[in-house]
Tab-separated table of C-alpha atoms (C1' of nucleotides) in Angstrom:
chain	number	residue	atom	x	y	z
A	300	UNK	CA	-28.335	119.261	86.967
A	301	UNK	CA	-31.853	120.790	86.597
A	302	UNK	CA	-33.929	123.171	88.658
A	303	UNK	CA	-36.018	120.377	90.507
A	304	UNK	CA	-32.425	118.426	91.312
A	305	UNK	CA	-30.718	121.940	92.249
A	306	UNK	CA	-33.925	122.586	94.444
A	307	UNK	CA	-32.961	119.517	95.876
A	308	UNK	CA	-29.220	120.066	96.805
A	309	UNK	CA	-30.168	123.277	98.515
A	310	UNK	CA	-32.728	122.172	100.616
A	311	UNK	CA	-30.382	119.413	101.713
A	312	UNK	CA	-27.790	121.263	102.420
A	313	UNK	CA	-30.190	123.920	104.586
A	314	UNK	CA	-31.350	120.550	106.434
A	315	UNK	CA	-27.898	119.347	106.733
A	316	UNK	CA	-26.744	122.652	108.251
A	317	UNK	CA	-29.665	123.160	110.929
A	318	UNK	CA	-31.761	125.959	109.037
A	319	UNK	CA	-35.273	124.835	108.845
A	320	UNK	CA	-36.665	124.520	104.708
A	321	UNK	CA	-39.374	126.353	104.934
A	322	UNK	CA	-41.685	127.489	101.538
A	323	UNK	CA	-40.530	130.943	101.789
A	324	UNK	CA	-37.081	129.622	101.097
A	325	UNK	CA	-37.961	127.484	98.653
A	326	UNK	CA	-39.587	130.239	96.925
A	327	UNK	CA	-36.749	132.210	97.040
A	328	UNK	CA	-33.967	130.088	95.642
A	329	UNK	CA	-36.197	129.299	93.027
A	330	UNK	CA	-36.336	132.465	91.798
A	331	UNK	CA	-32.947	132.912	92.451
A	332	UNK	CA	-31.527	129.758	90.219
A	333	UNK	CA	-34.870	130.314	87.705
A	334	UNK	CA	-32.021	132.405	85.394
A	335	UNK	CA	-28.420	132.655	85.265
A	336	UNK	CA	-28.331	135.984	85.457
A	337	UNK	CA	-27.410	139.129	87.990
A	338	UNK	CA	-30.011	140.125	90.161
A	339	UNK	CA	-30.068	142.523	92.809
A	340	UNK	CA	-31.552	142.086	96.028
A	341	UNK	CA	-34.309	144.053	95.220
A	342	UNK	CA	-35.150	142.257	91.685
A	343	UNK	CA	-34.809	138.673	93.737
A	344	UNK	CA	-37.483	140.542	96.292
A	345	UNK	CA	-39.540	141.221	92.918
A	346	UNK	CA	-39.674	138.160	91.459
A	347	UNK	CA	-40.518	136.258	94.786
A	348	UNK	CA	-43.616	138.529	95.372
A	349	UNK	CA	-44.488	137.532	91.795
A	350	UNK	CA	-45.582	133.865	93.543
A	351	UNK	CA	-46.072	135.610	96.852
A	352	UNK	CA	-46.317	139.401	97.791
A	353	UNK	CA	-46.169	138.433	101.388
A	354	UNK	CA	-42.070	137.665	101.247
A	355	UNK	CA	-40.223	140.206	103.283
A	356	UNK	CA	-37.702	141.703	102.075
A	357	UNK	CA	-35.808	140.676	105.294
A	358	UNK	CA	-36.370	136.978	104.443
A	359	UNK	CA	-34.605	137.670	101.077
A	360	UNK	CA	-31.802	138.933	102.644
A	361	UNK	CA	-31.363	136.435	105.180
A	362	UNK	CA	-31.473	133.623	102.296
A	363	UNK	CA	-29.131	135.056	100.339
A	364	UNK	CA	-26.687	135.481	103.345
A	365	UNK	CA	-26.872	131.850	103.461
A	366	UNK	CA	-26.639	130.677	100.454
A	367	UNK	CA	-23.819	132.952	99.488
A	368	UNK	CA	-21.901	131.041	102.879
A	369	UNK	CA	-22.976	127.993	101.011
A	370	UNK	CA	-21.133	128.997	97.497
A	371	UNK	CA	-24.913	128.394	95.868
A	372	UNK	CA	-24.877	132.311	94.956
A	373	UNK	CA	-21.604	134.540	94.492
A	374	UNK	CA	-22.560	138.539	95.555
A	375	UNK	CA	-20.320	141.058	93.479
A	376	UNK	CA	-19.878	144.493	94.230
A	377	UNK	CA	-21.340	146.503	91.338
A	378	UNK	CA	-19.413	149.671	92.617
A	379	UNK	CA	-21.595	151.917	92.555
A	380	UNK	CA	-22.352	150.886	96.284
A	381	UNK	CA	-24.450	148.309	95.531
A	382	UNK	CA	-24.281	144.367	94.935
A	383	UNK	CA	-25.454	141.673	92.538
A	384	UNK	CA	-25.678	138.317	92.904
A	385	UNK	CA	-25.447	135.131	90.256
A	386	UNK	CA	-26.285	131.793	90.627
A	387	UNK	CA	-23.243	129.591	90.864
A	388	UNK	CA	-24.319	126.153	91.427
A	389	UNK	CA	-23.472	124.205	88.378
A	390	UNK	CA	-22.083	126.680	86.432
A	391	UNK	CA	-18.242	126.930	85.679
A	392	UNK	CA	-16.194	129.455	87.282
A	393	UNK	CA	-15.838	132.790	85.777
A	394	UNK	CA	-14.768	136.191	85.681
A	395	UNK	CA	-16.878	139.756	84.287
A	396	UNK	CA	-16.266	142.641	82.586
A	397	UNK	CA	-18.665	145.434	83.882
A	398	UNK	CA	-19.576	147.889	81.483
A	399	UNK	CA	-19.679	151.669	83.040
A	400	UNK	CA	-21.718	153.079	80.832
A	401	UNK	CA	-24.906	150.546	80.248
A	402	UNK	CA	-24.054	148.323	83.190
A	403	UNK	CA	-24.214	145.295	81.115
A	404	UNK	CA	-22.080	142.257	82.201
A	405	UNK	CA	-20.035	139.949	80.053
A	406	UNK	CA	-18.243	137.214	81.254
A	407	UNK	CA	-15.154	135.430	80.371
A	408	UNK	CA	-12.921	132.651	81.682
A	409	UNK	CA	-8.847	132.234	81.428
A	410	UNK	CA	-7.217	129.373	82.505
A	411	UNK	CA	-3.646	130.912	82.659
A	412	UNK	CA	-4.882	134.145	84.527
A	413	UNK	CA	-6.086	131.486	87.192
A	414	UNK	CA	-3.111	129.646	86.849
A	415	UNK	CA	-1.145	132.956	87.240
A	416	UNK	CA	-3.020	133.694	90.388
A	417	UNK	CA	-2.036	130.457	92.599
A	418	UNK	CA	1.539	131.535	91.794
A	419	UNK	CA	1.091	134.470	93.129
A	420	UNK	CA	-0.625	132.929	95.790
A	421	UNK	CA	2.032	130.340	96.616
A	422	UNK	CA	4.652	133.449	96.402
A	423	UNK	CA	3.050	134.866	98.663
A	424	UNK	CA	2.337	131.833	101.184
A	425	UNK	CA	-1.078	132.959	100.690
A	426	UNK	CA	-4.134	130.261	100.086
A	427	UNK	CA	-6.939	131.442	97.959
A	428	UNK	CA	-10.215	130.549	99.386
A	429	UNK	CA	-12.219	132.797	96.334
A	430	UNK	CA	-11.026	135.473	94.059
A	431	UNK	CA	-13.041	138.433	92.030
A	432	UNK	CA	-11.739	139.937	89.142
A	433	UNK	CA	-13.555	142.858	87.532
A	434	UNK	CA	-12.456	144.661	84.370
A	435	UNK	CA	-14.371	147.910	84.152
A	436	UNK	CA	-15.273	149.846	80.988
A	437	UNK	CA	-17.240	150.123	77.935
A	438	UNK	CA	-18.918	147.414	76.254
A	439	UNK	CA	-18.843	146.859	72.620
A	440	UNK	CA	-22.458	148.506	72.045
A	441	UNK	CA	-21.297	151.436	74.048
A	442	UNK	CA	-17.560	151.924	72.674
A	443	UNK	CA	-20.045	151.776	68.905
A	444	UNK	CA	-22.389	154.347	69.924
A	445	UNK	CA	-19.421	156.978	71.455
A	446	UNK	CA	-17.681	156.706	68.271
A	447	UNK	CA	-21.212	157.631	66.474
A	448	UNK	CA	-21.330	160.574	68.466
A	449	UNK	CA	-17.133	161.472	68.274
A	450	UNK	CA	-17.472	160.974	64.531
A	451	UNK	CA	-19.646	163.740	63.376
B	182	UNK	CA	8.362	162.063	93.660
B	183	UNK	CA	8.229	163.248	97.418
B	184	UNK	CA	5.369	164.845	99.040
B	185	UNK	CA	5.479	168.178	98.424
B	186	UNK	CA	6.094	167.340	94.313
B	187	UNK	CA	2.702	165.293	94.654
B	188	UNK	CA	0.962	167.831	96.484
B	189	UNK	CA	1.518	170.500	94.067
B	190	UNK	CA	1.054	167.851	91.342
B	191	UNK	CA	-2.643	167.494	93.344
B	192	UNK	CA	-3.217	171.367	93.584
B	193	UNK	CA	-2.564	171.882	90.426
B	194	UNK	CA	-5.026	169.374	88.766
B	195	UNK	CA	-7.468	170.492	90.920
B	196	UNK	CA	-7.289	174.076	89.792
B	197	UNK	CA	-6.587	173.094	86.185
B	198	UNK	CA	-10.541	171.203	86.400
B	199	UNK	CA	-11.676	174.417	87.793
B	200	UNK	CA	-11.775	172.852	91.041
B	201	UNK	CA	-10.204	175.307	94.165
B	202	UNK	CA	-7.405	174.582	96.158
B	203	UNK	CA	-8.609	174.773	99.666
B	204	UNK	CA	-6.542	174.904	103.154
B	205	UNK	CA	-8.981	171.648	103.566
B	206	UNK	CA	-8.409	169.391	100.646
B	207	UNK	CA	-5.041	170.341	101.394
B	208	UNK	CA	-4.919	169.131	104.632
B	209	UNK	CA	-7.078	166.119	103.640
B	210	UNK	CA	-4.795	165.084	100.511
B	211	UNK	CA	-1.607	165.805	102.327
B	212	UNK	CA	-3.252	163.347	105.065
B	213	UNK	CA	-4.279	160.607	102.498
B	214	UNK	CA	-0.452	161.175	100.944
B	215	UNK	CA	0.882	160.609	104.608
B	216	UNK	CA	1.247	156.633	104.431
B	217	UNK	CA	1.063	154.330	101.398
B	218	UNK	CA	-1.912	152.472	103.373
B	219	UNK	CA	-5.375	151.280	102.594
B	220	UNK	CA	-7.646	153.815	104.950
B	221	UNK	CA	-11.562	153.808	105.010
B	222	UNK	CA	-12.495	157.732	104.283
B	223	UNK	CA	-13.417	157.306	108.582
B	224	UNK	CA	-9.672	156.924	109.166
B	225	UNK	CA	-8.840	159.661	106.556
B	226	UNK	CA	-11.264	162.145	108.547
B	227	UNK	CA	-9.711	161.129	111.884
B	228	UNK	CA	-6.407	161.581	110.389
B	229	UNK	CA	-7.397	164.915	109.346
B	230	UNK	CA	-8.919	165.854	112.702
B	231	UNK	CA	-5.390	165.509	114.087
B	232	UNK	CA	-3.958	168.599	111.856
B	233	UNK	CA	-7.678	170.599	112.339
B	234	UNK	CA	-11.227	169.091	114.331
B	235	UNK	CA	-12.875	171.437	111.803
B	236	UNK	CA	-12.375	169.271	109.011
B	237	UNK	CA	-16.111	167.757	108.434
B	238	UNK	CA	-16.807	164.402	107.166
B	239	UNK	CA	-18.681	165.886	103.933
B	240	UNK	CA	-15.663	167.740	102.537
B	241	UNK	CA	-13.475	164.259	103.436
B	242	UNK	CA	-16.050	162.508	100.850
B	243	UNK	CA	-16.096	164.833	97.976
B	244	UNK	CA	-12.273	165.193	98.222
B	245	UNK	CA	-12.100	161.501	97.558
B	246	UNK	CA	-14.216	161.470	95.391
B	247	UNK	CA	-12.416	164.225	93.137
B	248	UNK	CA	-9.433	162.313	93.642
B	249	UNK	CA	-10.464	159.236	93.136
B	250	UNK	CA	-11.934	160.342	89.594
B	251	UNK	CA	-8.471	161.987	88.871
B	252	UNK	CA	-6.667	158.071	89.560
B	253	UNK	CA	-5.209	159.769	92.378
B	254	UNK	CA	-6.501	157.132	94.894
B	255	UNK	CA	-7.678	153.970	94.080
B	256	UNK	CA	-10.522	152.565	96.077
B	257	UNK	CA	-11.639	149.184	97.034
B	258	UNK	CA	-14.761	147.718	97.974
B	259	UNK	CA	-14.299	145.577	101.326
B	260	UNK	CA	-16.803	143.212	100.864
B	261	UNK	CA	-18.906	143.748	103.745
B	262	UNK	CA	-19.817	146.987	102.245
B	263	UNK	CA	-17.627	149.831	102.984
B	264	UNK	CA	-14.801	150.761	101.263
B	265	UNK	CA	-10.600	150.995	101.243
B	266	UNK	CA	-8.526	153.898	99.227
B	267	UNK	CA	-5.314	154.089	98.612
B	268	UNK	CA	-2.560	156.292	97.548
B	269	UNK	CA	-1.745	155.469	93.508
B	270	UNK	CA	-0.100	158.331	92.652
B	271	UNK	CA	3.781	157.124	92.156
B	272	UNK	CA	3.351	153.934	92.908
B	273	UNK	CA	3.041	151.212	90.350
B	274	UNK	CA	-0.147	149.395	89.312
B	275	UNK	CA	-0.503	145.960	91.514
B	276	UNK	CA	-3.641	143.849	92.517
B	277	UNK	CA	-4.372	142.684	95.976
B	278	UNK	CA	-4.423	139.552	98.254
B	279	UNK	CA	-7.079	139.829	101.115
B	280	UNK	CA	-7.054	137.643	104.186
B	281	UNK	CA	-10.063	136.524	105.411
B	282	UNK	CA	-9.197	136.264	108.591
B	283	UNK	CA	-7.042	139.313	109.487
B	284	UNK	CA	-7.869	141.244	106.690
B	285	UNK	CA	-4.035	141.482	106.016
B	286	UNK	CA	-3.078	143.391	102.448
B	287	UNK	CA	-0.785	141.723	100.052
B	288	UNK	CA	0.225	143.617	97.036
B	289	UNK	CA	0.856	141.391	93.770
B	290	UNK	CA	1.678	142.368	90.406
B	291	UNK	CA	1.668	140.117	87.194
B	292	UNK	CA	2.212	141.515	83.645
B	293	UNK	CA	1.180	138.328	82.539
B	294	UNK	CA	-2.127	138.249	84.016
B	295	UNK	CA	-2.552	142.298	82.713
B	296	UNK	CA	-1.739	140.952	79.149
B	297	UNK	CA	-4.196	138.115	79.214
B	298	UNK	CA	-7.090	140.467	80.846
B	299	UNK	CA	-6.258	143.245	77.559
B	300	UNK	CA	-6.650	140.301	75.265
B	301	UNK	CA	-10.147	138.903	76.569
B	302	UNK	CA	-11.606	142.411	76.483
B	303	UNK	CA	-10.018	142.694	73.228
B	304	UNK	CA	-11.786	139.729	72.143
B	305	UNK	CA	-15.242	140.989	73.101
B	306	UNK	CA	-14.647	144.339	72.006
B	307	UNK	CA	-14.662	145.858	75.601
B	308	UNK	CA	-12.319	148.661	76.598
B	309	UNK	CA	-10.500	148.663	79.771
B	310	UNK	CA	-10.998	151.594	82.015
B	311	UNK	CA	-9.834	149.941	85.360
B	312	UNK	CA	-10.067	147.125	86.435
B	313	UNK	CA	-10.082	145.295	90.211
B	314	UNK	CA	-8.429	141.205	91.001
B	315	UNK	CA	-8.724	140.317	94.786
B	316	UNK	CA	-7.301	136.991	96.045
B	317	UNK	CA	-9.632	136.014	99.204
B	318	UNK	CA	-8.304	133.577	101.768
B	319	UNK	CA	-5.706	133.097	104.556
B	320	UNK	CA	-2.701	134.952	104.499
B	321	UNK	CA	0.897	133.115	105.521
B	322	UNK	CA	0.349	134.218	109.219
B	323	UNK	CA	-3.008	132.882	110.014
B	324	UNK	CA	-2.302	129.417	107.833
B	325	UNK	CA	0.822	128.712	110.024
B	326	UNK	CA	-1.265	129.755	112.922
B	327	UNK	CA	-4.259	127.326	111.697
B	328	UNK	CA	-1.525	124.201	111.175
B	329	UNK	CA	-0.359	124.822	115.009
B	330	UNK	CA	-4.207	124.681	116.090
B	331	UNK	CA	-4.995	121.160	113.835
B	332	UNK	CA	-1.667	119.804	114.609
B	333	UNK	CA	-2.030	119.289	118.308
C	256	DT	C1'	-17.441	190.033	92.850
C	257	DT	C1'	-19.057	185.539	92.038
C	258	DA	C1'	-19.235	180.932	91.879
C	259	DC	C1'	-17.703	177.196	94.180
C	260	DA	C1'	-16.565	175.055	98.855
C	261	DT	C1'	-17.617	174.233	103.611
C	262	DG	C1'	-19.976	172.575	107.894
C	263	DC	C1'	-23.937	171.068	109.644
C	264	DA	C1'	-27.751	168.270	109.915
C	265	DA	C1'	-31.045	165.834	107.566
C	266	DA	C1'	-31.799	162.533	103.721
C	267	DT	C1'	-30.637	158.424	101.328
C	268	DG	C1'	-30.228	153.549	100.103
C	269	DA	C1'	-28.761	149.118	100.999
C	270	DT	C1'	-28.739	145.931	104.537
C	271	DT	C1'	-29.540	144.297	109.384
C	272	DT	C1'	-31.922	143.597	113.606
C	273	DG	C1'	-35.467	143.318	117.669
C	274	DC	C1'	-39.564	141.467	118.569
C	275	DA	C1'	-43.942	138.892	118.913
C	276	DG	C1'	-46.406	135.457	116.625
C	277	DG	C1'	-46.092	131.252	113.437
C	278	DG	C1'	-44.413	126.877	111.798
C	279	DA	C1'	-40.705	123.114	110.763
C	280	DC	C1'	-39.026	119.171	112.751
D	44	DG	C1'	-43.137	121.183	122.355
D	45	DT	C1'	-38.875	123.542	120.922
D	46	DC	C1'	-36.480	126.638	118.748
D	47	DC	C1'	-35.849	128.541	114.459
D	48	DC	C1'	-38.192	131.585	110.977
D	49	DT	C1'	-41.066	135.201	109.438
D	50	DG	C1'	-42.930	139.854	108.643
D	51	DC	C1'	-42.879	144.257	110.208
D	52	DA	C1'	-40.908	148.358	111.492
D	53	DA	C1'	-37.209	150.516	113.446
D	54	DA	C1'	-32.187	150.693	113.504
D	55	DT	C1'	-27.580	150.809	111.231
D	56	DC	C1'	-23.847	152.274	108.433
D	57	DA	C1'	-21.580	154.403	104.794
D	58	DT	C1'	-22.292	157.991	101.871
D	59	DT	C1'	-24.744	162.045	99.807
D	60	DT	C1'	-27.219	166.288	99.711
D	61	DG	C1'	-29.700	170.954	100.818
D	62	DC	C1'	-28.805	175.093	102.634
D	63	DA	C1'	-26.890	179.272	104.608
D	64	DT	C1'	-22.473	181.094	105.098
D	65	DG	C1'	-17.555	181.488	103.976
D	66	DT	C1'	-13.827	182.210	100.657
D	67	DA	C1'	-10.599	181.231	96.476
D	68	DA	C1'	-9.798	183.312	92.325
DNA sequence: TTACATGCAAATGATTTGCAGGGAC
DNA sequence: GTCCCTGCAAATCATTTGCATGTAA
């Protein structure tokens, strides 16, 4: 799917729901889907008032509410209080390592550790609507660089 | 180990870090001890209040968060911002199922799922430090309670 | 004695909300 | 023409911090 189709899915979907398209939004999820990456609130804010400064902050929130309802954008809790957000819409389900030190994210999938979860789930009489699993700790680049420093 | 073991197991890491044992992280650790619950650090500073009104809010948070650093207490972001501890100390390692509609706790352990999260950091040469899984959805209650509602 | 801890109140930072004017449908 | 949306600023909410005073070691 690309950008201009993905555009296209959201805006239906906002028609489909009641909420009005307007450019502001359109703006918005643009920059929202323009990488797959993890943005902040704040950075999405950024990039927006790249095309126009006159995007409120408020608007930004108030899209991403939505399309985080709609499963276009997944928020994660970056633990330090904050949150970060990644574009989900047409990309494949997956899980993150969150490095402590650098705050870089890597992400990886397992098919048995999903697996493992719905019978856990079922157990448990439980039905998974969503799931978030986190492994926190040091990257590669930052393990490297404490051994540097251990070493000498 | 009972409560009193755990408390003096508490005292004396804090004194060991060249932290000081005071009558109030006494009373506050001896309070988040009480119950094997998941309490917002609100509900630990009522619970406090109980045993002494003096307790403030301030000393609640930086006794958490000294615990919390030690793997005392564990804690857990929400998801609508605020955060969950819980007790750790002497009880086993297990991941948790959240419903979405109650906001029930169930706790869940695999060793299998542990194993296959050690080998995917292993394979991108991440270390472990902690790590969070949460299972969103509904819980057995509310499901049965949904199937009565559809099936009339 | 001397840092560190405490209580208080003010500061913070992320997110939300009330409101009056603007714009999608 | 409605009613939802927007920007703005003020309000929240959880958490943190500065400071003067208290106190564990």
């Amino acid at each position: 799917m690309d950008h201009d189709q993905e555009l296209q899915t959201v805006a239906d979907h906002f028609r489909q729901e009641g909420y009005r398209w307007t450019p502001q939004r359109a703006l918005i999820v643009r920059a929202a889907f323009a990488t797959h990456d993890h943005f902040t609130a704040d950075e999405l804010l950024a990039r927006s008032h790249e095309q126009d400064p006159r995007v409120s902050r408020a608007t930004v929130y108030r899209t991403l509410s939505v399309l985080e309802a709609a499963g276009f954008v997944e928020g994660l809790d970056t633990g330090d209080g904050g949150r970060r957000f990644e574009h989900v819409l047409g990309h494949q389900h997956h899980d993150h390592m969150v490095c402590t030190t650098c705050a870089a994210i890597v992400e990886f999938h397992d098919p048995l550790i999903e697996e493992r979860q719905e019978a856990a789930a079922r157990q448990h009489g439980f039905l998974i609507e969503r799931h978030s699993l986190r492994l926190y700790g040091q990257c590669k680049r930052c393990r490297a660089s404490v051994q540097k420093r251990v070493g000498r």
